[in-house]
PDB file of C-alpha atoms in Angstrom:
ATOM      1  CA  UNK A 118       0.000   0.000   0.000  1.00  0.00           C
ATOM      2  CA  UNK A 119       2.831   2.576   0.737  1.00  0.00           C
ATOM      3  CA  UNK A 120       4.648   1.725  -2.737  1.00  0.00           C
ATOM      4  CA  UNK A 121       0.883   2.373  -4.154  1.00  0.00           C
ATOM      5  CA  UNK A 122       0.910   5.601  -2.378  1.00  0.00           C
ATOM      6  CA  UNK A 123       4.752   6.220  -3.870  1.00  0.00           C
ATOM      7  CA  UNK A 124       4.188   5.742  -7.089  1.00  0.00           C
ATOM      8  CA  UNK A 125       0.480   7.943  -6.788  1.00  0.00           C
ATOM      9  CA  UNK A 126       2.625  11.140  -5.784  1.00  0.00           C
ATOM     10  CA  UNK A 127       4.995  10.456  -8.375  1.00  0.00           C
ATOM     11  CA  UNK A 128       2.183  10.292 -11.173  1.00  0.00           C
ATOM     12  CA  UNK A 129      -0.024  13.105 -10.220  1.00  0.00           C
ATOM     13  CA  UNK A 130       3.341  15.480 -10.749  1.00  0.00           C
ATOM     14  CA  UNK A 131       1.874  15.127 -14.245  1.00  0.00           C
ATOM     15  CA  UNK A 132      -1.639  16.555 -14.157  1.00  0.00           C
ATOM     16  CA  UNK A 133      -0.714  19.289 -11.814  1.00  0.00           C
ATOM     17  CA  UNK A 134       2.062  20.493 -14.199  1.00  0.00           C
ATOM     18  CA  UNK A 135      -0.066  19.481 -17.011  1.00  0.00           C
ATOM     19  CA  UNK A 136      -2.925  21.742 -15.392  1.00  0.00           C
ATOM     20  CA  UNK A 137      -0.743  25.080 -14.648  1.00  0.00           C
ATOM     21  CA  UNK A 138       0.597  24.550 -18.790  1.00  0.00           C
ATOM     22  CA  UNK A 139      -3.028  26.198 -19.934  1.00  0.00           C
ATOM     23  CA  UNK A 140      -2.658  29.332 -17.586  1.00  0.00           C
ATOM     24  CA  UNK A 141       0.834  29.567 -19.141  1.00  0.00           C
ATOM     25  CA  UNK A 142       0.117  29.505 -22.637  1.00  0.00           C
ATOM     26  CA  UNK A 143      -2.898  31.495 -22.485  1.00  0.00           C
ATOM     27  CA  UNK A 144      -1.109  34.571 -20.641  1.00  0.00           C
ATOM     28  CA  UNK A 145       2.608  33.956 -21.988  1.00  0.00           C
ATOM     29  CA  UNK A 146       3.243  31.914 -25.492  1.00  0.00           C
ATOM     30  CA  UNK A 147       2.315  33.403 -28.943  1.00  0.00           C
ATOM     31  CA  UNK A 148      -1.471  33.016 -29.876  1.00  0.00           C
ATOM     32  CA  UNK A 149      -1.966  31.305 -33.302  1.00  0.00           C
ATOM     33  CA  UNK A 150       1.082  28.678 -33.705  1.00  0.00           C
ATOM     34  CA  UNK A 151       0.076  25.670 -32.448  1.00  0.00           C
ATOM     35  CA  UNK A 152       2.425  23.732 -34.600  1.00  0.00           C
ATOM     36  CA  UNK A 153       5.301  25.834 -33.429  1.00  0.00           C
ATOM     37  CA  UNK A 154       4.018  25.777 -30.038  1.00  0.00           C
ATOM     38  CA  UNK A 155       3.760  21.844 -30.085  1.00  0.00           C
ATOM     39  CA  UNK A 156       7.250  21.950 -31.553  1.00  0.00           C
ATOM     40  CA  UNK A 157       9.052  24.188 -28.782  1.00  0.00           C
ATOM     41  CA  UNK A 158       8.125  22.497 -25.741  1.00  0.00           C
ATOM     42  CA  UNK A 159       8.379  18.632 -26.988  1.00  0.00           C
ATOM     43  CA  UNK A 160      11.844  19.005 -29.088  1.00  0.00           C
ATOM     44  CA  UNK A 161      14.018  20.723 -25.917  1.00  0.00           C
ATOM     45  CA  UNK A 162      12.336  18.914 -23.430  1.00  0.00           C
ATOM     46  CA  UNK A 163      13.537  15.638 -25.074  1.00  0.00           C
ATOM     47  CA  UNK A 164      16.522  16.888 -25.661  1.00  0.00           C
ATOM     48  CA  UNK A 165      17.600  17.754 -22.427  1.00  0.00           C
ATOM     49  CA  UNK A 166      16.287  14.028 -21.269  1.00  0.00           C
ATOM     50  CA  UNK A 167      18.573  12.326 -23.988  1.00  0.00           C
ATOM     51  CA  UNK A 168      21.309  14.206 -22.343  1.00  0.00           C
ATOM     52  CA  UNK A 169      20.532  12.573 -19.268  1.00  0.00           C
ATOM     53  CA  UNK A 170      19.527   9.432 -19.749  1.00  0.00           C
ATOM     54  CA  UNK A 171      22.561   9.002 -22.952  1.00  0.00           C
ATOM     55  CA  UNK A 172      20.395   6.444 -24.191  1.00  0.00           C
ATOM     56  CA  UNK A 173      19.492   5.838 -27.948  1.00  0.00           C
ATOM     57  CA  UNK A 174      16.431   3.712 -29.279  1.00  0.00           C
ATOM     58  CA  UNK A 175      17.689   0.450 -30.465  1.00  0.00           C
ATOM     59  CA  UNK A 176      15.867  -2.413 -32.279  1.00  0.00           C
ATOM     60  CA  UNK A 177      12.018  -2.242 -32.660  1.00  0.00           C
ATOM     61  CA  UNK A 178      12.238   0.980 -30.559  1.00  0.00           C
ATOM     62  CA  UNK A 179      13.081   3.309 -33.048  1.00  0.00           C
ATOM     63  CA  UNK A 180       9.695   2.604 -34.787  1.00  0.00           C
ATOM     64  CA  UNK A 181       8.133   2.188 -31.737  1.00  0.00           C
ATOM     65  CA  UNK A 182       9.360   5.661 -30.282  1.00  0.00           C
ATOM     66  CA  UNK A 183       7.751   6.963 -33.772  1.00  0.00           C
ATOM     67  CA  UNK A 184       4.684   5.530 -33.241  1.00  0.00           C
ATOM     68  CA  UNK A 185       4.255   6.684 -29.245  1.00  0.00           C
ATOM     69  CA  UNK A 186       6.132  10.606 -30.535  1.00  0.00           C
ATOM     70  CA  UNK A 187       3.080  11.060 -32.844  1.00  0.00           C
ATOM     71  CA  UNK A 188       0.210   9.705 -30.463  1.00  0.00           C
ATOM     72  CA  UNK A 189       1.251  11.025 -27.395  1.00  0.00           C
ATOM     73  CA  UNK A 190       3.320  13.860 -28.041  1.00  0.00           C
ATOM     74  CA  UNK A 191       3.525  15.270 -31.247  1.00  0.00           C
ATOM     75  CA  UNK A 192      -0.363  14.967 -32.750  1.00  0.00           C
ATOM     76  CA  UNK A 193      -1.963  15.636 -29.076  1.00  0.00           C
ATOM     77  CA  UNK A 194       0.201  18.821 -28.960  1.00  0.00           C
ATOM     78  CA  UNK A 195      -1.450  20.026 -31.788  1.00  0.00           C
ATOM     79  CA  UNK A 196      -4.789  18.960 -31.393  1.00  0.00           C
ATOM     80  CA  UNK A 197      -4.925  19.974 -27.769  1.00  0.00           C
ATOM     81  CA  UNK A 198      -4.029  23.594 -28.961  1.00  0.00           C
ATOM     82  CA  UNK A 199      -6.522  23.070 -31.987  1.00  0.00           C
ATOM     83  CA  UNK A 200      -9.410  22.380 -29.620  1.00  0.00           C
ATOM     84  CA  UNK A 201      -8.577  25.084 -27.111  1.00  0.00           C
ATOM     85  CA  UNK A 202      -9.252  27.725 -29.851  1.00  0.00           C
ATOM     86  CA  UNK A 203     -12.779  25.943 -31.237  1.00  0.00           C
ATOM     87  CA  UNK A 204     -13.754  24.929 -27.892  1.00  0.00           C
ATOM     88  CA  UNK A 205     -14.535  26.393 -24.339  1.00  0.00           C
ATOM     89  CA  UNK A 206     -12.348  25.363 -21.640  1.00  0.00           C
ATOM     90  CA  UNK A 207     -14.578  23.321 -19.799  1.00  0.00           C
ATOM     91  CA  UNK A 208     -15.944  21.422 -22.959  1.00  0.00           C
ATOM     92  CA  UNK A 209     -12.927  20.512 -24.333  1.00  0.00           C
ATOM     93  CA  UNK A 210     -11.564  19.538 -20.273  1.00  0.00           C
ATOM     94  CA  UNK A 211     -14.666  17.915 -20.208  1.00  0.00           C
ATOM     95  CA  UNK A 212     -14.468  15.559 -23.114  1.00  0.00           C
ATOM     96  CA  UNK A 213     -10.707  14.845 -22.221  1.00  0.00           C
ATOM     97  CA  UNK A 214     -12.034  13.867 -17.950  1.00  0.00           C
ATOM     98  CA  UNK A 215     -13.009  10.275 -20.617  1.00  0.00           C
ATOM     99  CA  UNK A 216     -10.058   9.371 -19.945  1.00  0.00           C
ATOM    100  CA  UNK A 217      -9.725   7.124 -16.987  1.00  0.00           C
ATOM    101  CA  UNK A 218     -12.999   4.962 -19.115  1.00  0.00           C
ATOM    102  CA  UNK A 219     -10.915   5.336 -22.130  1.00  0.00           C
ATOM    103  CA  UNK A 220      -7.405   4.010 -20.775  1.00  0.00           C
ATOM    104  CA  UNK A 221      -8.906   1.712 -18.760  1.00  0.00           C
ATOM    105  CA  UNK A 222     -11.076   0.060 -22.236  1.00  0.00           C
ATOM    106  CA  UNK A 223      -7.508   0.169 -23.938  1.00  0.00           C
ATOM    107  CA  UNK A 224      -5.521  -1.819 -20.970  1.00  0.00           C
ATOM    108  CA  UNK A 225      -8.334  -4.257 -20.999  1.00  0.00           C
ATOM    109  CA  UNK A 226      -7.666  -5.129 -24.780  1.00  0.00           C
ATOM    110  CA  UNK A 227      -4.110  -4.752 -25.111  1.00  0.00           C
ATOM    111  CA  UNK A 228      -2.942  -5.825 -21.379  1.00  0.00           C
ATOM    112  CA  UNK A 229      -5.976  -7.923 -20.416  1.00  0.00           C
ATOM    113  CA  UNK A 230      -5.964  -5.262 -17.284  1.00  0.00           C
ATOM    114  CA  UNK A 231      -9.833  -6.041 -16.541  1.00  0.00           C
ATOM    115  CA  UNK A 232     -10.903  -2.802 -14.934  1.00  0.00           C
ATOM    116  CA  UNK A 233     -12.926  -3.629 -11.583  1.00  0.00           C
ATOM    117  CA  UNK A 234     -16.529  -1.928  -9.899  1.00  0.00           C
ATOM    118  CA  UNK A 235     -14.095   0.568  -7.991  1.00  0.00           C
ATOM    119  CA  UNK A 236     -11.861   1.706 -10.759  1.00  0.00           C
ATOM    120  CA  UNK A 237     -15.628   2.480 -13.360  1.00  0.00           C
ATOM    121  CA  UNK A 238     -17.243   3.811 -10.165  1.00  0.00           C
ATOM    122  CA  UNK A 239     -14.395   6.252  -9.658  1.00  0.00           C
ATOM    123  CA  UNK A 240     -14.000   7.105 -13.600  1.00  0.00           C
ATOM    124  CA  UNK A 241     -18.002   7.670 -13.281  1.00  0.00           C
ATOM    125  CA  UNK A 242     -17.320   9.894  -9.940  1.00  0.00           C
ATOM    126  CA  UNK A 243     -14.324  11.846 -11.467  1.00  0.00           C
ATOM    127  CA  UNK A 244     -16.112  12.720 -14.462  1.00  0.00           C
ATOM    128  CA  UNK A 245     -19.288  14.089 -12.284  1.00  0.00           C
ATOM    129  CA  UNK A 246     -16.801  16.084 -10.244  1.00  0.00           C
ATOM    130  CA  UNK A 247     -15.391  17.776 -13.675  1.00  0.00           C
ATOM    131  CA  UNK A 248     -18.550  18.551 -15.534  1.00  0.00           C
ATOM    132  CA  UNK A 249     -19.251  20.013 -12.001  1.00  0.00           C
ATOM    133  CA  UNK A 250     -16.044  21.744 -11.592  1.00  0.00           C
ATOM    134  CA  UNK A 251     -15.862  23.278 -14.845  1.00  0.00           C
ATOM    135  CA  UNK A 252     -20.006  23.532 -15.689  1.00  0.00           C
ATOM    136  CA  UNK A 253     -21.421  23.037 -19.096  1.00  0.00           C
ATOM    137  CA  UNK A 254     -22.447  26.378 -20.794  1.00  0.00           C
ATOM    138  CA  UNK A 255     -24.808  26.926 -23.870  1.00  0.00           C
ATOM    139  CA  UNK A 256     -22.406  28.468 -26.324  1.00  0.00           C
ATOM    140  CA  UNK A 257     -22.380  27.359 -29.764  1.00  0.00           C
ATOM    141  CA  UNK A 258     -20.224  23.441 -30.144  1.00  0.00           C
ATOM    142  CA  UNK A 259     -17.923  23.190 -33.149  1.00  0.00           C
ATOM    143  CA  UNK A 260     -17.751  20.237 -34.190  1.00  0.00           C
ATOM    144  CA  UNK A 261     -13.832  20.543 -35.328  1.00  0.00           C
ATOM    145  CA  UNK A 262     -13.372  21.126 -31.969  1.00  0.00           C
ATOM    146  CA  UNK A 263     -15.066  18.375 -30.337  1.00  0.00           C
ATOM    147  CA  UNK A 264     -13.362  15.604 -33.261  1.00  0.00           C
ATOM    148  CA  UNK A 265      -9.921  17.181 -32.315  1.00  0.00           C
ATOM    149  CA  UNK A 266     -10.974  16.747 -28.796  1.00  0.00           C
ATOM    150  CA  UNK A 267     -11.826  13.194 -29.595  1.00  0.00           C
ATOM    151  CA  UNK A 268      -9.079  12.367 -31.544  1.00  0.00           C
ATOM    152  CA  UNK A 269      -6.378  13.480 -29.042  1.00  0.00           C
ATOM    153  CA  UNK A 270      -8.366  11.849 -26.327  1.00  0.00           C
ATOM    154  CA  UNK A 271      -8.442   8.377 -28.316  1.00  0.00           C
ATOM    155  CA  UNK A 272      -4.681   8.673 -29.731  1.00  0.00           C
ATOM    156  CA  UNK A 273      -3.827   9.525 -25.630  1.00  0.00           C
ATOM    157  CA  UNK A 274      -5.122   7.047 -24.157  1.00  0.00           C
ATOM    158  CA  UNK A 275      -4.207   4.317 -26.604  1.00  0.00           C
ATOM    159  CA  UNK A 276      -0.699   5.578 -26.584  1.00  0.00           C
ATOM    160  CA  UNK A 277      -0.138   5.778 -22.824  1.00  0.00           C
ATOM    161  CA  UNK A 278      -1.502   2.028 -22.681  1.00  0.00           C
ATOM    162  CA  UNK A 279       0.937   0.590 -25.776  1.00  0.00           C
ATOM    163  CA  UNK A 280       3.808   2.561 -24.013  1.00  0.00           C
ATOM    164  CA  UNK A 281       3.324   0.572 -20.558  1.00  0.00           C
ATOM    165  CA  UNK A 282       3.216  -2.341 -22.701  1.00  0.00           C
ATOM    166  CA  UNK A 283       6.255  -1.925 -24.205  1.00  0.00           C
ATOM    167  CA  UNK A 284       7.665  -0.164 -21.235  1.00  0.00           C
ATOM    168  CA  UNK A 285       8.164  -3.159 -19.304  1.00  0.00           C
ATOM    169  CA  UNK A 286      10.975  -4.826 -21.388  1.00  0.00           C
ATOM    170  CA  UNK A 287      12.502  -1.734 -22.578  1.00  0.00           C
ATOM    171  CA  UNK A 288      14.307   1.007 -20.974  1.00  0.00           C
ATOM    172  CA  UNK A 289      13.970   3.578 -18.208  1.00  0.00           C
ATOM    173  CA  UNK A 290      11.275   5.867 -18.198  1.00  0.00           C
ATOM    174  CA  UNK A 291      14.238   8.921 -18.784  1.00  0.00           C
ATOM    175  CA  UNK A 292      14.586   6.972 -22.363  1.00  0.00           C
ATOM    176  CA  UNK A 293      12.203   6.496 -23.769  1.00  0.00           C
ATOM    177  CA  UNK A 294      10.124   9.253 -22.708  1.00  0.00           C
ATOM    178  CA  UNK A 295      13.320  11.162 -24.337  1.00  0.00           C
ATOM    179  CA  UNK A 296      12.752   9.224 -27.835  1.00  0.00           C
ATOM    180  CA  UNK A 297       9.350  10.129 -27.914  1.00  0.00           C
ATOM    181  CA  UNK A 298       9.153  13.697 -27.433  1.00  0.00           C
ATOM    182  CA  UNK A 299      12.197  14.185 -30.138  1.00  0.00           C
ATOM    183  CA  UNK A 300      10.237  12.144 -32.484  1.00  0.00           C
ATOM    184  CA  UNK A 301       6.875  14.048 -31.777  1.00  0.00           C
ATOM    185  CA  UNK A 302       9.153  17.140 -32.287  1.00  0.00           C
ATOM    186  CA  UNK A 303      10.268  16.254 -35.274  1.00  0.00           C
ATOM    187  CA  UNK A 304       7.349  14.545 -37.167  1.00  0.00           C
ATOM    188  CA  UNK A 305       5.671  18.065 -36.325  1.00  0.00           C
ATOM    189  CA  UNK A 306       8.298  20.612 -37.883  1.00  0.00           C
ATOM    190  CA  UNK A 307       7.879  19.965 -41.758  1.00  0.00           C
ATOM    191  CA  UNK A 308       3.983  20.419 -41.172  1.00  0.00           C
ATOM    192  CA  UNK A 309       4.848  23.863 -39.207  1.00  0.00           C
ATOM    193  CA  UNK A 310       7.005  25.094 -42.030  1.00  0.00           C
ATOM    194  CA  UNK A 311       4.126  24.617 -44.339  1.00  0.00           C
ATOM    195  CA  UNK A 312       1.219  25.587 -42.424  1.00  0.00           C
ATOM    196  CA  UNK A 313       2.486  28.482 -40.249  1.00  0.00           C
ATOM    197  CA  UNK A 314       5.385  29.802 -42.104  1.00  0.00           C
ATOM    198  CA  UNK A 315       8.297  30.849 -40.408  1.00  0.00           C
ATOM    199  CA  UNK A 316       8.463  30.953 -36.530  1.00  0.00           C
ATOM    200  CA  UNK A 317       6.929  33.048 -34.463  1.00  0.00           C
ATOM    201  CA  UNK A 318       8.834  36.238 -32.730  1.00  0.00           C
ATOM    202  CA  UNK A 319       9.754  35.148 -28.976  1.00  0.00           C
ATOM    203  CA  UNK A 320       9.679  38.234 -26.527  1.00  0.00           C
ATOM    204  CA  UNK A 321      11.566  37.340 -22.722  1.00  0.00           C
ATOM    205  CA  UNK A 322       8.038  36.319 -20.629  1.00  0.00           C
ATOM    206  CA  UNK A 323       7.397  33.669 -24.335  1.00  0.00           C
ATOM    207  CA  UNK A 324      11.430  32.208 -23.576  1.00  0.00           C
ATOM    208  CA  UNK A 325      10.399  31.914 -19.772  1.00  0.00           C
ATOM    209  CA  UNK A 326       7.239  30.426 -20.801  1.00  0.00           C
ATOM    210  CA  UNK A 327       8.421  27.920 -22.897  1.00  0.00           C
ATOM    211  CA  UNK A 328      11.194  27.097 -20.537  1.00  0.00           C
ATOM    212  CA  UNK A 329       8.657  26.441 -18.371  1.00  0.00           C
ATOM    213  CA  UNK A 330       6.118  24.524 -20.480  1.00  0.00           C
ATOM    214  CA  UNK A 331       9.237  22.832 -21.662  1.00  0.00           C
ATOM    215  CA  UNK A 332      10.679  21.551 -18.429  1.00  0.00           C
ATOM    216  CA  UNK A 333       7.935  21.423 -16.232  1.00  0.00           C
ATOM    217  CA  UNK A 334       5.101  20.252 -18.206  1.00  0.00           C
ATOM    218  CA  UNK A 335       6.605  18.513 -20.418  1.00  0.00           C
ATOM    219  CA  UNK A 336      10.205  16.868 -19.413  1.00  0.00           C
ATOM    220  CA  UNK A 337       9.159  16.552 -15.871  1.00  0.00           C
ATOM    221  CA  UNK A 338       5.443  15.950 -16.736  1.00  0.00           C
ATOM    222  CA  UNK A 339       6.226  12.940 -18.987  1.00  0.00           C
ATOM    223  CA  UNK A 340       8.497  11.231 -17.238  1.00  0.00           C
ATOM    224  CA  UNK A 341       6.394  10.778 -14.138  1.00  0.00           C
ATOM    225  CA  UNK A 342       4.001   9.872 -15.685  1.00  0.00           C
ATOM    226  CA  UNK A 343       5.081   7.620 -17.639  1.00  0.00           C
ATOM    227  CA  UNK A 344       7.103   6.533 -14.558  1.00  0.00           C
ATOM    228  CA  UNK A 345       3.544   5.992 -13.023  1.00  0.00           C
ATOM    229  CA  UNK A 346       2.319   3.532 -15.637  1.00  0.00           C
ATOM    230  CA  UNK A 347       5.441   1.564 -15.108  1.00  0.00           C
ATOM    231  CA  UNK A 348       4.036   1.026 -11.281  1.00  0.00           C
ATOM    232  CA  UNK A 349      -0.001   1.802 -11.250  1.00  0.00           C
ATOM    233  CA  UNK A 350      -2.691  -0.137 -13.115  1.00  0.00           C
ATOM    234  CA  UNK A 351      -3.119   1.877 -16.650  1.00  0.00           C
ATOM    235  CA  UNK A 352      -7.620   2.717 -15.294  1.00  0.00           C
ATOM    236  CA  UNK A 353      -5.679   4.268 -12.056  1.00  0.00           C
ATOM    237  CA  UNK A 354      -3.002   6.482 -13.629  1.00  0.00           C
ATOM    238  CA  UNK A 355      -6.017   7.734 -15.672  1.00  0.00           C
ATOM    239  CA  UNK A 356      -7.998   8.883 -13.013  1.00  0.00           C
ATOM    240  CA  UNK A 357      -5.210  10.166 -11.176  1.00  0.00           C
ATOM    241  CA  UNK A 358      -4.770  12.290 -14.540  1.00  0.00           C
ATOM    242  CA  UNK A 359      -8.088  14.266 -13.120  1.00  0.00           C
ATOM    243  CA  UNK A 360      -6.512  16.483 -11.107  1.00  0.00           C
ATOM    244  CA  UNK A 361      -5.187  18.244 -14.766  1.00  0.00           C
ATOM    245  CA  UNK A 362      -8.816  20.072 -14.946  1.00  0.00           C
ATOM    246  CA  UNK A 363      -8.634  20.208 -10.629  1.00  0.00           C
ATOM    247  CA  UNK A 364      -5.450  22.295 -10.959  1.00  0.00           C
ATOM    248  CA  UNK A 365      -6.530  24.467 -13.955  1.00  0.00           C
ATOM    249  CA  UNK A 366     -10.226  25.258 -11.545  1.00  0.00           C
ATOM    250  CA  UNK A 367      -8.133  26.402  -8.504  1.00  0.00           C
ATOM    251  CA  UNK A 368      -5.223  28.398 -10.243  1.00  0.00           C
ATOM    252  CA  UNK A 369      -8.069  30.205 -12.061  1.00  0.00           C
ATOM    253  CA  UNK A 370      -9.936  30.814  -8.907  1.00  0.00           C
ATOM    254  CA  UNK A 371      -6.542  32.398  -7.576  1.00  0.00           C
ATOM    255  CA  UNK A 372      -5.861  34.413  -9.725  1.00  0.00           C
ATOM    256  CA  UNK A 373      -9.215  35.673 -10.432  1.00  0.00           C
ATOM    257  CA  UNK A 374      -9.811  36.390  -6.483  1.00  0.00           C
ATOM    258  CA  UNK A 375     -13.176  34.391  -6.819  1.00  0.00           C
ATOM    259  CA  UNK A 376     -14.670  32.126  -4.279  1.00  0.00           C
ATOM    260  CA  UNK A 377     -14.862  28.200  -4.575  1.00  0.00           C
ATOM    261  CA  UNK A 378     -18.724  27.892  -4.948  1.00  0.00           C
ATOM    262  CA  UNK A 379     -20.502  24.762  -3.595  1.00  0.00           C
ATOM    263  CA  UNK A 380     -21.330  22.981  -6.921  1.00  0.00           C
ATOM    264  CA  UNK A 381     -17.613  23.340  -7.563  1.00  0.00           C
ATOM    265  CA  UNK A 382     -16.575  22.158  -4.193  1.00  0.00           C
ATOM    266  CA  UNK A 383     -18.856  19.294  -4.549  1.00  0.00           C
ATOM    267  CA  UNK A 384     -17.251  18.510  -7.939  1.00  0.00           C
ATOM    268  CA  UNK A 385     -13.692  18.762  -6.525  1.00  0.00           C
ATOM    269  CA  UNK A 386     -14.748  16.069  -3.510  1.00  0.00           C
ATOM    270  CA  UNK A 387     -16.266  13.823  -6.354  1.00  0.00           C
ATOM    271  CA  UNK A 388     -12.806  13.699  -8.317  1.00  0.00           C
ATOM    272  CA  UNK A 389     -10.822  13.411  -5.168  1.00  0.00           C
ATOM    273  CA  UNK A 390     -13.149  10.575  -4.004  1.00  0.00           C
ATOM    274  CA  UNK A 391     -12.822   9.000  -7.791  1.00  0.00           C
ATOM    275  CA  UNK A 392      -8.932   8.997  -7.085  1.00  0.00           C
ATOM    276  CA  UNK A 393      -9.493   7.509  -3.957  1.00  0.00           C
ATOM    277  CA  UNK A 394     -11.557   4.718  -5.321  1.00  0.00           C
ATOM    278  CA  UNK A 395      -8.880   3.826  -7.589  1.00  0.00           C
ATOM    279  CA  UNK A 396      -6.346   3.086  -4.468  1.00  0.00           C
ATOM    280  CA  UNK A 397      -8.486   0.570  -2.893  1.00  0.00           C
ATOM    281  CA  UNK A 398      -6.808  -2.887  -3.409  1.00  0.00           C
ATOM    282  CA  UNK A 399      -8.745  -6.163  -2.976  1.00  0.00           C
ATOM    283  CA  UNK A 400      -6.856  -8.296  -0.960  1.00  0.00           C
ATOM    284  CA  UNK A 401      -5.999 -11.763  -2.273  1.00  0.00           C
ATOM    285  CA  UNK A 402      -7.637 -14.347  -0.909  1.00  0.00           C
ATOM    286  CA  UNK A 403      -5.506 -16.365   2.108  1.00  0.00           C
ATOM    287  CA  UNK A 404      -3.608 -19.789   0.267  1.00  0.00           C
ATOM    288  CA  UNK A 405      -4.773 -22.394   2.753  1.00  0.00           C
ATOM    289  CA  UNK A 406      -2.209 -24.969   3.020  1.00  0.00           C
ATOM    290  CA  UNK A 407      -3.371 -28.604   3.088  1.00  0.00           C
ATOM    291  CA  UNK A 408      -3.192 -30.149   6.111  1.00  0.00           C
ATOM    292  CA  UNK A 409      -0.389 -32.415   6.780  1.00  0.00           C
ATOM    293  CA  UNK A 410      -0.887 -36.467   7.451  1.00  0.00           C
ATOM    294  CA  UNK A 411       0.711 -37.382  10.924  1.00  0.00           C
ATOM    295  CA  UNK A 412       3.236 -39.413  10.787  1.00  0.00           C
ATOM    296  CA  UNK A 413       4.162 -42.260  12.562  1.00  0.00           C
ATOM    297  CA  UNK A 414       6.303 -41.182  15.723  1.00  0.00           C
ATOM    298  CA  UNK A 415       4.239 -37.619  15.439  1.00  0.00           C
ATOM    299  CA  UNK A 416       2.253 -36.148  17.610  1.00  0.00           C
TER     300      UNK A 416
END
């Protein structure tokens, strides 16, 4: 239970960086670039990680590291940043809050990891607590916004799951979390150069910002997270991933100077109680040992 608890802390470094990355972008990195955007905070941040872990891909990993670059890196990036801009906040948080049911349906097919009644109860809880958290407003839905949403949900989830698959006979989390953020970096600049032109103009707070993004939510991000699947069932490193929108709620609320209402605080006790859920462990039923004949000269 304490190693369960270890590894919990470790993980949930992710969504917590992940969720101070939107008040970052939105008040620091250029508007309009999403490519570019995508492109500065994966390529540095893995980078700097190859440095450390001075580790290349070998064997099946260089296509693998493709594969996981593009679907959890490189293409989520963009379509994260894509949905932002055609989306409200809380619609687009609240299609991504799927995925706990959505990692969890993946690990079932590809790592026979049947989810159990507390892991769907606590997806079902966590997602209450975020349509609550966030609310659901009657503005106009594009639906470009709500397929990117989609599509970087589904490519997330199915990624995260194929990369604790593979993660188990390949190397550290430092690695490979390296190879793909170079590779998502990469696959992405061609399609910047065509689509946006030539880079955008970085002023001092957009350097510190991407610095930020770069090693915070990204380098750091990643590799606990990743670090997390390694330890934690792939249905309980998704719900831990909740506490992305939980983050984004309470940085806005400080900086705005507003009060936590109750529907909100009711939403943030149904995502903390959805994480909870996902820490209870059945225990294993007691091995009875059969009974032993006496033998002669025994008693």
């Amino acid at each position: 239970m304490e190693d369960t608890f270890r590894w919990t802390l470790v993980t949930a470094i992710a969504p917590i960086a992940w969720g101070t990355n939107y008040f970052v972008t939105h008040e620091y990195l250029p508007a309009g670039h999403p490519l570019y955007g995508a492109v500065f905070r994966a390529l540095p941040a893995g980078l700097l990680l190859l440095a450390l872990a001075r580790r290349l891909p070998r064997g099946v990993w260089w296509w693998r590291s493709l594969l996981l670059g593009i679907c959890n890196m490189g293409a989520f990036f963009a379509l994260i940043y894509l949905a932002s801009q055609l989306l409200p906040v809380s619609l687009a948080s609240t299609i991504m809050s799927a995925s706990p049911l959505t990692m969890a349906l993946f690990a079932w097919a590809l790592l026979a990891e049947r989810p159990t009644v507390l892991v769907l109860t606590g997806a079902g809880a966590g997602i209450g607590g975020v349509v609550l958290l966030l609310g659901t407003g009657s503005t106009t839905v594009d639906p470009r916004g709500v397929a990117a949403s989609v599509a970087a949900l589904t490519m997330s989830s199915a990624g995260y799951v194929l990369a604790k698959k593979w993660g188990r006979a390949g190397d550290g989390p430092l690695a490979t979390t390296s190879w793909q953020l170079i590779a998502g970096g990469l696959v992405l600049i061609p399609f910047a150069v065509v689509v946006e032109g030539a880079p955008p103009y970085l002023d001092l707070p957009a350097v510190a910002g991407f610095a930020y993004v770069g090693l915070v939510a990204t380098a750091l991000a990643f590799t606990a997270w990743f670090t997390g699947l390694r330890h934690l069932s792939a249905s309980t490193v998704g719900l831990i991933g909740l506490l992305n929108p939980v983050t984004g709620v309470l940085l806005g609320l400080l900086f705005s100077g507003e009060t936590l209402t109750l529907r909100q605080g009711l939403g943030l006790g149904l995502v903390l109680a959805g994480i909870a859920l996902s820490q209870i462990r059945r225990r294993a039923p007691a091995v009875r040992r059969p009974s032993q004949p006496i033998l002669s000269g025994q008693r």
